[in-house]
Amino acid sequence: MLVEQRQELLLRELRASGAVRVAELAARFGVSAGTIRRDLAELAELGRLTKVRGGAILAGPRDEPSATAGQPGRPTPPAEPPAAAPTPEPPPTPAAPAAERTIGLLVPSATYYYPSVVAGVRSVAGRRNTRIVIGLTQYDSPRDIQQIDELCATGAAGLLIASTGGHHLPAPTLERLRATGLPFVLLERRPEDPYEPCEFVVSDHRLGAFNALRQLHGLGHRSVGLYLNETPTAPLIREGYQHAVERLGLDPGAPAINGGRPSPDARGADRRYDAFIDALLANGTRAALVHSDYDAIELLQRLRARGVHTPSEMALIAYDDEIASLAEVPLTAVAPAKRLLGEVAAQLLLDRMDTPPDAGPLATRHVVLHPRLTIRDSCGSRPPAQPAGQLSGGADA
C-alpha cells in the first residue's frame, strides 16, 4: 500500500469515527506503530488532523487572520472615535445539544465474532449522541427474552438484536420484540417467516463459502474438505460449500466434519482434528475450508507435526479472519464485514428513531453484506502434487 493510499484510508477512518488510535491503525494496515505516527505527523502539519496522545482527532477550525489589522507592510491607521457607540447585540444563544438517547444491544458473546460488530455500533452511536447498553446471553436461549426486558428497563428507545441459536430469530423472541413497541433491527438474524416485516442486516455466508471453494477450484483442486464448528454461521457455510461442490463439479465425497461446539476439552478437539486430517489424506484431498480461523491454525500446526506442509501439500482457507494473518503460514481467509455490519445496523435503527411521525412510514430495509476473501499464503498458487497412482474425486469443470 502506498503512503498516499494509507493516509487517505486513515483520514476516512478519522472522519467516520472522530478519533483514531495508533495501535489500532497499525494492526489494521499491517504496518508498525512508528509508520502510523509519521503519517499522523505529516497530516497534522498539513492541518488535516490534530495529534493527541496515542492517536489523533479531527482538526478544529483554524483562526482566520484579520482582513486589515496586523498585515505586514501596512501600518494600522489610528482609530477614529465613533459618533455614537452602538449598543452591541447580545451574542446568539447556542442551540442546546440534542438530548442523549439510549439503545440496547443484545449479542451472544463479547469475545468471539461480535467485538467488531459492537465496535461498528459504537462508532455510529458516538457520532449521533447515543448511549449503548449491552446485554449478553452467552448462547443461552432462555436469556434472550430476559435480556430484552432488562434492556427495555434501562430506558432504551430502540434495540439491536443478535439472538441465541441459529440464523433465524426464534418466534417467541420476535413476539417479545413486537410487544415492546420499540423499533428494532436484527444482526446476523432473519425472521423465520420471510414475509415478516422486519429490518435486518446479515452477512452472506453462503457466498463467502462459495467464493472460497471457487478460489481453490481455480487453483486446480477438484476435492475440497470442510471442517465446521457448531455455530449459527455453520449451516450457511455448509450450504454455500454444497452449492459450490455441485456447481463447480467438485468431489461430493470429500471429507466434511462437524467439529461440534468449541470446548475446553483439548483432547476431544485434538481427536476431531486428527480424524479430519486422516480423512483428507485417505481420500486424497489436498485442500480444505475450515471454520473458524482458530481451528484452521490448530489444523495447520497438526499437519506440520505430521510432516504435511501448507500450502505445498495441503491448501487451507479459513472461514473468519480474527487471527488468520498471525498463523505461521498466514491463512487465506473469508472475512465477514463485521464492523460495517454493526455500523449499518445502528444507522438503520437511528434513522428510524429520528424519523418524524408526520413523515410517513419508512420502507422496511433488508441489507446483505458480502464477505471478503483475503488472499494470503495458505492456499498457494497451484495445486499440490498427488501421490503416484492416486486421483482426486470429481470431474474437471
CSV table of C-alpha atoms in Angstrom, one decimal:
chain,number,residue,atom,x,y,z
A,1,MET,CA,0.0,0.0,0.0
A,2,LEU,CA,1.4,3.4,-1.0
A,3,VAL,CA,1.8,6.1,1.6
A,4,GLU,CA,-0.8,8.3,0.0
A,5,GLN,CA,-3.3,5.4,-0.1
A,6,ARG,CA,-2.7,4.6,3.6
A,7,GLN,CA,-3.1,8.2,4.6
A,8,GLU,CA,-6.3,8.6,2.7
A,9,LEU,CA,-7.7,5.5,4.4
A,10,LEU,CA,-6.5,6.9,7.7
A,11,LEU,CA,-8.4,10.1,7.1
A,12,ARG,CA,-11.5,8.2,6.1
A,13,GLU,CA,-11.4,6.3,9.4
A,14,LEU,CA,-10.9,9.5,11.3
A,15,ARG,CA,-13.8,11.2,9.6
A,16,ALA,CA,-16.0,8.2,10.3
A,17,SER,CA,-15.2,7.9,14.0
A,18,GLY,CA,-13.9,11.3,15.0
A,19,ALA,CA,-10.7,9.8,16.6
A,20,VAL,CA,-8.1,7.1,15.8
A,21,ARG,CA,-5.6,5.3,17.8
A,22,VAL,CA,-2.0,4.4,16.7
A,23,ALA,CA,-2.2,0.8,17.8
A,24,GLU,CA,-5.5,0.1,16.1
A,25,LEU,CA,-4.4,1.7,12.8
A,26,ALA,CA,-1.1,-0.2,12.8
A,27,ALA,CA,-2.9,-3.5,13.3
A,28,ARG,CA,-5.5,-2.7,10.6
A,29,PHE,CA,-3.0,-1.6,8.0
A,30,GLY,CA,-0.3,-4.2,8.8
A,31,VAL,CA,2.4,-1.6,9.5
A,32,SER,CA,4.5,-0.5,12.5
A,33,ALA,CA,3.3,2.0,15.1
A,34,GLY,CA,6.2,4.2,14.0
A,35,THR,CA,4.9,4.3,10.5
A,36,ILE,CA,1.4,5.4,11.7
A,37,ARG,CA,3.0,8.1,13.9
A,38,ARG,CA,4.9,9.5,10.9
A,39,ASP,CA,1.6,9.6,8.9
A,40,LEU,CA,-0.1,11.4,11.7
A,41,ALA,CA,2.7,13.9,12.0
A,42,GLU,CA,2.6,14.6,8.2
A,43,LEU,CA,-1.1,15.0,8.2
A,44,ALA,CA,-1.0,17.3,11.2
A,45,GLU,CA,1.5,19.6,9.5
A,46,LEU,CA,-1.0,19.8,6.6
A,47,GLY,CA,-3.8,20.7,9.0
A,48,ARG,CA,-5.8,17.6,8.2
A,49,LEU,CA,-5.9,16.4,11.8
A,50,THR,CA,-4.8,17.2,15.4
A,51,LYS,CA,-2.4,14.8,17.1
A,52,VAL,CA,-3.2,13.7,20.7
A,53,ARG,CA,-1.6,11.2,23.0
A,54,GLY,CA,-1.8,7.8,21.4
A,55,GLY,CA,-3.6,8.9,18.2
A,56,ALA,CA,-5.4,11.8,16.6
A,57,ILE,CA,-8.7,13.7,16.3
A,58,LEU,CA,-10.3,15.7,13.6
A,59,ALA,CA,-8.7,19.1,13.2
A,60,GLY,CA,-10.7,22.0,14.7
A,61,PRO,CA,-11.5,25.2,12.7
A,62,ARG,CA,-8.5,27.5,12.3
A,63,ASP,CA,-8.5,31.1,13.5
A,64,GLU,CA,-8.8,33.3,10.4
A,65,PRO,CA,-6.4,36.3,10.3
A,66,SER,CA,-7.9,39.8,10.4
A,67,ALA,CA,-8.5,41.3,6.9
A,68,THR,CA,-6.8,44.6,7.9
A,69,ALA,CA,-5.1,44.7,11.3
A,70,GLY,CA,-1.6,43.4,11.7
A,71,GLN,CA,-0.9,42.8,8.0
A,72,PRO,CA,2.8,43.1,7.3
A,73,GLY,CA,3.9,46.3,5.5
A,74,ARG,CA,0.7,48.1,6.2
A,75,PRO,CA,0.5,50.5,9.1
A,76,THR,CA,-2.6,50.3,11.3
A,77,PRO,CA,-4.5,53.6,11.0
A,78,PRO,CA,-5.4,55.4,14.1
A,79,ALA,CA,-8.9,54.6,15.4
A,80,GLU,CA,-11.5,57.4,14.8
A,81,PRO,CA,-13.8,57.9,17.7
A,82,PRO,CA,-17.3,56.9,16.7
A,83,ALA,CA,-20.1,59.5,16.7
A,84,ALA,CA,-22.1,57.2,19.0
A,85,ALA,CA,-21.3,53.9,20.3
A,86,PRO,CA,-23.9,51.5,19.1
A,87,THR,CA,-25.4,49.1,21.6
A,88,PRO,CA,-23.9,45.7,20.9
A,89,GLU,CA,-26.3,42.9,20.1
A,90,PRO,CA,-26.2,40.1,22.6
A,91,PRO,CA,-24.4,37.0,21.3
A,92,PRO,CA,-26.7,34.4,19.9
A,93,THR,CA,-27.8,31.8,22.3
A,94,PRO,CA,-26.1,28.5,21.4
A,95,ALA,CA,-28.5,25.7,20.4
A,96,ALA,CA,-29.0,23.2,23.1
A,97,PRO,CA,-27.3,19.9,22.3
A,98,ALA,CA,-29.7,17.1,21.4
A,99,ALA,CA,-30.6,15.0,24.4
A,100,GLU,CA,-28.7,11.8,24.6
A,101,ARG,CA,-30.8,8.7,24.0
A,102,THR,CA,-30.1,5.1,24.7
A,103,ILE,CA,-30.3,2.0,22.5
A,104,GLY,CA,-30.0,-1.6,23.7
A,105,LEU,CA,-27.6,-4.1,22.0
A,106,LEU,CA,-28.1,-7.8,22.6
A,107,VAL,CA,-25.3,-10.2,21.4
A,108,PRO,CA,-24.5,-13.8,22.3
A,109,SER,CA,-20.8,-13.2,23.1
A,110,ALA,CA,-18.4,-10.4,23.9
A,111,THR,CA,-15.3,-12.4,23.0
A,112,TYR,CA,-15.8,-14.0,19.5
A,113,TYR,CA,-17.2,-12.6,16.3
A,114,TYR,CA,-19.2,-9.8,17.9
A,115,PRO,CA,-16.5,-7.4,19.3
A,116,SER,CA,-16.0,-5.9,15.8
A,117,VAL,CA,-19.8,-5.7,15.4
A,118,VAL,CA,-20.0,-3.8,18.7
A,119,ALA,CA,-17.2,-1.5,17.6
A,120,GLY,CA,-19.2,-0.6,14.5
A,121,VAL,CA,-22.3,0.1,16.5
A,122,ARG,CA,-20.3,2.3,18.9
A,123,SER,CA,-18.7,4.3,16.1
A,124,VAL,CA,-22.2,5.4,14.8
A,125,ALA,CA,-23.7,5.8,18.2
A,126,GLY,CA,-20.9,8.1,19.2
A,127,ARG,CA,-21.4,10.4,16.2
A,128,ARG,CA,-25.2,10.6,16.9
A,129,ASN,CA,-25.2,11.3,20.6
A,130,THR,CA,-26.4,7.9,21.5
A,131,ARG,CA,-25.6,5.7,24.5
A,132,ILE,CA,-25.4,2.0,24.2
A,133,VAL,CA,-26.4,-0.6,26.9
A,134,ILE,CA,-25.2,-4.1,26.1
A,135,GLY,CA,-26.8,-7.4,27.1
A,136,LEU,CA,-25.0,-10.8,26.8
A,137,THR,CA,-26.7,-14.2,26.6
A,138,GLN,CA,-23.6,-16.4,26.3
A,139,TYR,CA,-25.6,-18.5,23.7
A,140,ASP,CA,-28.2,-19.4,26.3
A,141,SER,CA,-31.6,-19.1,24.5
A,142,PRO,CA,-33.8,-18.6,27.6
A,143,ARG,CA,-31.8,-15.4,28.4
A,144,ASP,CA,-32.8,-13.7,25.1
A,145,ILE,CA,-36.3,-12.6,26.4
A,146,GLN,CA,-34.9,-11.8,29.9
A,147,GLN,CA,-32.2,-9.6,28.4
A,148,ILE,CA,-34.7,-7.8,26.1
A,149,ASP,CA,-36.8,-7.0,29.2
A,150,GLU,CA,-33.7,-5.8,31.1
A,151,LEU,CA,-32.6,-3.6,28.1
A,152,CYS,CA,-36.0,-2.0,28.0
A,153,ALA,CA,-35.9,-1.3,31.7
A,154,THR,CA,-32.7,0.8,31.2
A,155,GLY,CA,-34.8,3.2,29.1
A,156,ALA,CA,-33.6,2.0,25.7
A,157,ALA,CA,-35.5,3.7,22.9
A,158,GLY,CA,-34.5,1.1,20.3
A,159,LEU,CA,-33.0,-2.3,20.1
A,160,LEU,CA,-30.3,-4.1,18.1
A,161,ILE,CA,-30.7,-7.9,18.4
A,162,ALA,CA,-28.4,-10.9,17.7
A,163,SER,CA,-30.4,-13.7,19.3
A,164,THR,CA,-29.0,-17.0,20.5
A,165,GLY,CA,-29.4,-20.0,18.3
A,166,GLY,CA,-29.4,-20.3,14.5
A,167,HIS,CA,-29.6,-17.6,11.9
A,168,HIS,CA,-33.4,-17.5,12.2
A,169,LEU,CA,-34.8,-15.4,15.0
A,170,PRO,CA,-37.0,-17.7,17.3
A,171,ALA,CA,-40.7,-16.8,17.1
A,172,PRO,CA,-41.0,-16.2,20.9
A,173,THR,CA,-38.2,-13.7,20.7
A,174,LEU,CA,-39.8,-11.9,17.8
A,175,GLU,CA,-43.1,-11.8,19.6
A,176,ARG,CA,-41.4,-10.2,22.7
A,177,LEU,CA,-39.7,-7.6,20.5
A,178,ARG,CA,-43.0,-6.7,18.9
A,179,ALA,CA,-44.6,-6.4,22.4
A,180,THR,CA,-42.0,-3.8,23.5
A,181,GLY,CA,-43.3,-1.3,21.0
A,182,LEU,CA,-39.7,-0.2,20.3
A,183,PRO,CA,-38.1,0.0,16.9
A,184,PHE,CA,-35.5,-2.8,16.4
A,185,VAL,CA,-33.0,-4.2,13.9
A,186,LEU,CA,-31.7,-7.8,13.7
A,187,LEU,CA,-28.0,-8.5,13.5
A,188,GLU,CA,-27.0,-11.7,11.6
A,189,ARG,CA,-30.5,-13.0,12.1
A,190,ARG,CA,-33.7,-13.1,10.0
A,191,PRO,CA,-37.2,-13.9,11.0
A,192,GLU,CA,-38.4,-17.5,10.3
A,193,ASP,CA,-41.2,-16.1,8.1
A,194,PRO,CA,-39.6,-14.5,5.1
A,195,TYR,CA,-42.6,-12.3,4.7
A,196,GLU,CA,-42.4,-10.9,8.2
A,197,PRO,CA,-41.9,-7.1,8.1
A,198,CYS,CA,-38.7,-6.8,10.0
A,199,GLU,CA,-35.4,-5.0,9.4
A,200,PHE,CA,-32.2,-6.9,9.5
A,201,VAL,CA,-28.5,-6.7,8.4
A,202,VAL,CA,-26.8,-10.0,7.6
A,203,SER,CA,-23.7,-11.4,6.0
A,204,ASP,CA,-24.0,-13.7,3.0
A,205,HIS,CA,-22.1,-16.6,4.5
A,206,ARG,CA,-23.2,-18.9,1.6
A,207,LEU,CA,-21.5,-16.6,-0.8
A,208,GLY,CA,-18.4,-16.5,1.4
A,209,ALA,CA,-18.1,-20.3,1.4
A,210,PHE,CA,-18.8,-20.5,-2.3
A,211,ASN,CA,-16.1,-18.0,-3.1
A,212,ALA,CA,-13.5,-19.9,-1.0
A,213,LEU,CA,-14.2,-23.1,-3.0
A,214,ARG,CA,-14.1,-21.2,-6.2
A,215,GLN,CA,-10.7,-19.9,-5.3
A,216,LEU,CA,-9.4,-23.4,-4.6
A,217,HIS,CA,-11.1,-24.8,-7.8
A,218,GLY,CA,-9.3,-22.1,-9.8
A,219,LEU,CA,-6.0,-23.3,-8.3
A,220,GLY,CA,-6.7,-26.8,-9.7
A,221,HIS,CA,-8.3,-28.6,-6.7
A,222,ARG,CA,-11.1,-31.0,-7.5
A,223,SER,CA,-11.7,-32.2,-4.0
A,224,VAL,CA,-12.1,-29.8,-1.0
A,225,GLY,CA,-12.8,-30.9,2.5
A,226,LEU,CA,-14.9,-29.0,5.1
A,227,TYR,CA,-14.4,-28.6,8.8
A,228,LEU,CA,-17.1,-26.8,10.8
A,229,ASN,CA,-17.6,-25.6,14.3
A,230,GLU,CA,-21.1,-25.7,15.7
A,231,THR,CA,-22.1,-22.0,15.4
A,232,PRO,CA,-25.1,-20.1,13.9
A,233,THR,CA,-22.9,-19.5,10.9
A,234,ALA,CA,-22.1,-23.1,10.2
A,235,PRO,CA,-25.3,-24.2,8.4
A,236,LEU,CA,-24.9,-21.3,6.0
A,237,ILE,CA,-21.3,-22.2,5.3
A,238,ARG,CA,-22.3,-25.8,4.7
A,239,GLU,CA,-25.0,-24.7,2.2
A,240,GLY,CA,-22.5,-22.5,0.3
A,241,TYR,CA,-20.0,-25.3,0.3
A,242,GLN,CA,-22.5,-27.8,-1.1
A,243,HIS,CA,-23.6,-25.3,-3.8
A,244,ALA,CA,-20.0,-24.9,-4.8
A,245,VAL,CA,-19.4,-28.7,-4.9
A,246,GLU,CA,-22.4,-29.1,-7.3
A,247,ARG,CA,-21.8,-26.0,-9.4
A,248,LEU,CA,-18.1,-26.5,-9.8
A,249,GLY,CA,-18.1,-30.3,-10.2
A,250,LEU,CA,-16.0,-31.0,-7.1
A,251,ASP,CA,-15.8,-34.4,-5.4
A,252,PRO,CA,-19.0,-34.8,-3.4
A,253,GLY,CA,-17.3,-37.5,-1.3
A,254,ALA,CA,-14.6,-35.1,0.1
A,255,PRO,CA,-14.4,-35.3,3.9
A,256,ALA,CA,-16.8,-32.9,5.8
A,257,ILE,CA,-16.7,-33.0,9.6
A,258,ASN,CA,-18.7,-31.2,12.2
A,259,GLY,CA,-16.3,-30.4,15.0
A,260,GLY,CA,-19.0,-29.6,17.5
A,261,ARG,CA,-19.2,-26.7,19.9
A,262,PRO,CA,-15.8,-25.2,21.0
A,263,SER,CA,-15.0,-26.9,24.2
A,264,PRO,CA,-12.3,-26.6,26.9
A,265,ASP,CA,-11.7,-30.3,26.4
A,266,ALA,CA,-8.5,-30.0,24.3
A,267,ARG,CA,-8.1,-33.8,23.9
A,268,GLY,CA,-11.6,-34.0,22.3
A,269,ALA,CA,-10.7,-31.2,19.9
A,270,ASP,CA,-7.4,-32.9,19.1
A,271,ARG,CA,-9.2,-36.1,18.2
A,272,ARG,CA,-11.5,-34.3,15.9
A,273,TYR,CA,-8.6,-32.5,14.1
A,274,ASP,CA,-6.7,-35.8,13.7
A,275,ALA,CA,-9.8,-37.6,12.4
A,276,PHE,CA,-10.3,-34.8,9.8
A,277,ILE,CA,-6.6,-35.0,8.7
A,278,ASP,CA,-6.8,-38.8,8.5
A,279,ALA,CA,-9.9,-38.5,6.3
A,280,LEU,CA,-8.3,-35.9,4.0
A,281,LEU,CA,-5.2,-37.9,3.4
A,282,ALA,CA,-7.1,-41.2,2.9
A,283,ASN,CA,-9.4,-39.6,0.4
A,284,GLY,CA,-6.5,-37.9,-1.5
A,285,THR,CA,-8.0,-34.5,-0.7
A,286,ARG,CA,-5.4,-31.7,-0.6
A,287,ALA,CA,-7.4,-28.7,0.2
A,288,ALA,CA,-9.9,-27.7,2.9
A,289,LEU,CA,-12.2,-24.9,4.1
A,290,VAL,CA,-12.0,-24.6,7.9
A,291,HIS,CA,-14.4,-22.7,10.2
A,292,SER,CA,-13.1,-21.0,12.2
A,293,ASP,CA,-9.6,-19.5,11.8
A,294,TYR,CA,-8.8,-20.7,15.3
A,295,ASP,CA,-9.4,-24.2,14.1
A,296,ALA,CA,-7.5,-23.6,10.9
A,297,ILE,CA,-4.4,-22.6,12.9
A,298,GLU,CA,-4.7,-25.8,15.0
A,299,LEU,CA,-5.0,-27.9,11.9
A,300,LEU,CA,-2.1,-26.1,10.3
A,301,GLN,CA,0.1,-27.0,13.3
A,302,ARG,CA,-1.0,-30.6,13.4
A,303,LEU,CA,-0.4,-31.0,9.7
A,304,ARG,CA,3.1,-29.7,10.2
A,305,ALA,CA,3.7,-32.2,13.1
A,306,ARG,CA,2.8,-35.0,10.6
A,307,GLY,CA,5.2,-33.6,8.0
A,308,VAL,CA,2.4,-32.3,5.8
A,309,HIS,CA,3.3,-28.8,4.6
A,310,THR,CA,1.0,-25.9,3.8
A,311,PRO,CA,0.3,-25.0,1.1
A,312,SER,CA,2.5,-27.3,-1.0
A,313,GLU,CA,0.8,-30.5,0.3
A,314,MET,CA,-2.4,-29.2,1.9
A,315,ALA,CA,-4.1,-25.9,0.9
A,316,LEU,CA,-6.2,-24.2,3.6
A,317,ILE,CA,-8.7,-21.4,3.6
A,318,ALA,CA,-10.1,-20.2,7.0
A,319,TYR,CA,-13.6,-19.0,7.4
A,320,ASP,CA,-13.4,-15.9,9.6
A,321,ASP,CA,-10.4,-13.6,9.9
A,322,GLU,CA,-9.9,-12.9,13.6
A,323,ILE,CA,-6.3,-14.2,13.8
A,324,ALA,CA,-5.8,-15.8,10.4
A,325,SER,CA,-3.0,-13.4,9.4
A,326,LEU,CA,-1.0,-14.4,12.6
A,327,ALA,CA,-0.6,-18.1,11.7
A,328,GLU,CA,2.9,-19.4,10.9
A,329,VAL,CA,1.7,-19.7,7.3
A,330,PRO,CA,-0.6,-16.7,7.0
A,331,LEU,CA,-4.0,-18.0,6.2
A,332,THR,CA,-6.1,-17.0,3.3
A,333,ALA,CA,-9.5,-16.2,4.9
A,334,VAL,CA,-13.1,-15.3,4.3
A,335,ALA,CA,-13.7,-12.1,6.3
A,336,PRO,CA,-17.3,-11.1,7.1
A,337,ALA,CA,-17.6,-7.3,7.2
A,338,LYS,CA,-18.4,-7.3,10.9
A,339,ARG,CA,-17.7,-3.7,11.8
A,340,LEU,CA,-19.6,-2.5,8.8
A,341,LEU,CA,-22.5,-4.7,9.8
A,342,GLY,CA,-22.6,-3.0,13.2
A,343,GLU,CA,-22.4,0.4,11.6
A,344,VAL,CA,-25.2,-0.2,9.1
A,345,ALA,CA,-27.5,-1.7,11.7
A,346,ALA,CA,-27.0,1.2,14.0
A,347,GLN,CA,-27.7,3.7,11.2
A,348,LEU,CA,-30.9,1.9,10.2
A,349,LEU,CA,-32.2,1.9,13.8
A,350,LEU,CA,-31.2,5.6,14.5
A,351,ASP,CA,-32.7,6.7,11.1
A,352,ARG,CA,-36.0,5.1,12.1
A,353,MET,CA,-35.9,6.6,15.6
A,354,ASP,CA,-35.2,10.0,14.1
A,355,THR,CA,-37.9,10.0,11.5
A,356,PRO,CA,-40.7,12.5,12.5
A,357,PRO,CA,-44.1,10.9,13.0
A,358,ASP,CA,-45.6,13.1,10.2
A,359,ALA,CA,-43.0,11.9,7.7
A,360,GLY,CA,-44.9,8.7,6.9
A,361,PRO,CA,-43.7,5.2,7.4
A,362,LEU,CA,-40.2,4.2,6.3
A,363,ALA,CA,-39.8,1.3,3.9
A,364,THR,CA,-38.6,-1.9,5.7
A,365,ARG,CA,-34.9,-2.4,4.8
A,366,HIS,CA,-33.0,-5.7,4.4
A,367,VAL,CA,-29.2,-5.3,4.0
A,368,VAL,CA,-27.0,-8.2,2.9
A,369,LEU,CA,-23.2,-7.7,3.1
A,370,HIS,CA,-20.8,-9.8,1.1
A,371,PRO,CA,-17.8,-11.3,2.9
A,372,ARG,CA,-14.3,-10.5,1.5
A,373,LEU,CA,-11.8,-13.2,0.5
A,374,THR,CA,-8.4,-12.1,1.7
A,375,ILE,CA,-5.6,-14.0,-0.2
A,376,ARG,CA,-2.5,-14.8,1.9
A,377,ASP,CA,-0.1,-17.7,1.7
A,378,SER,CA,-2.0,-20.8,2.8
A,379,CYS,CA,-3.7,-21.8,-0.5
A,380,GLY,CA,-0.7,-21.5,-2.7
A,381,SER,CA,-0.6,-20.6,-6.4
A,382,ARG,CA,-1.0,-24.1,-7.9
A,383,PRO,CA,-2.4,-27.4,-6.8
A,384,PRO,CA,-0.3,-29.7,-4.7
A,385,ALA,CA,1.1,-32.8,-6.5
A,386,GLN,CA,-0.9,-36.0,-6.0
A,387,PRO,CA,1.0,-39.2,-5.0
A,388,ALA,CA,1.6,-41.5,-7.9
A,389,GLY,CA,-1.4,-43.7,-8.8
A,390,GLN,CA,-3.8,-41.6,-6.6
A,391,LEU,CA,-6.6,-39.5,-8.1
A,392,SER,CA,-8.8,-36.9,-6.5
A,393,GLY,CA,-12.5,-37.3,-6.9
A,394,GLY,CA,-14.8,-35.3,-9.1
A,395,ALA,CA,-14.7,-34.2,-12.7
A,396,ASP,CA,-12.9,-31.2,-14.1
A,397,ALA,CA,-15.3,-28.3,-14.6
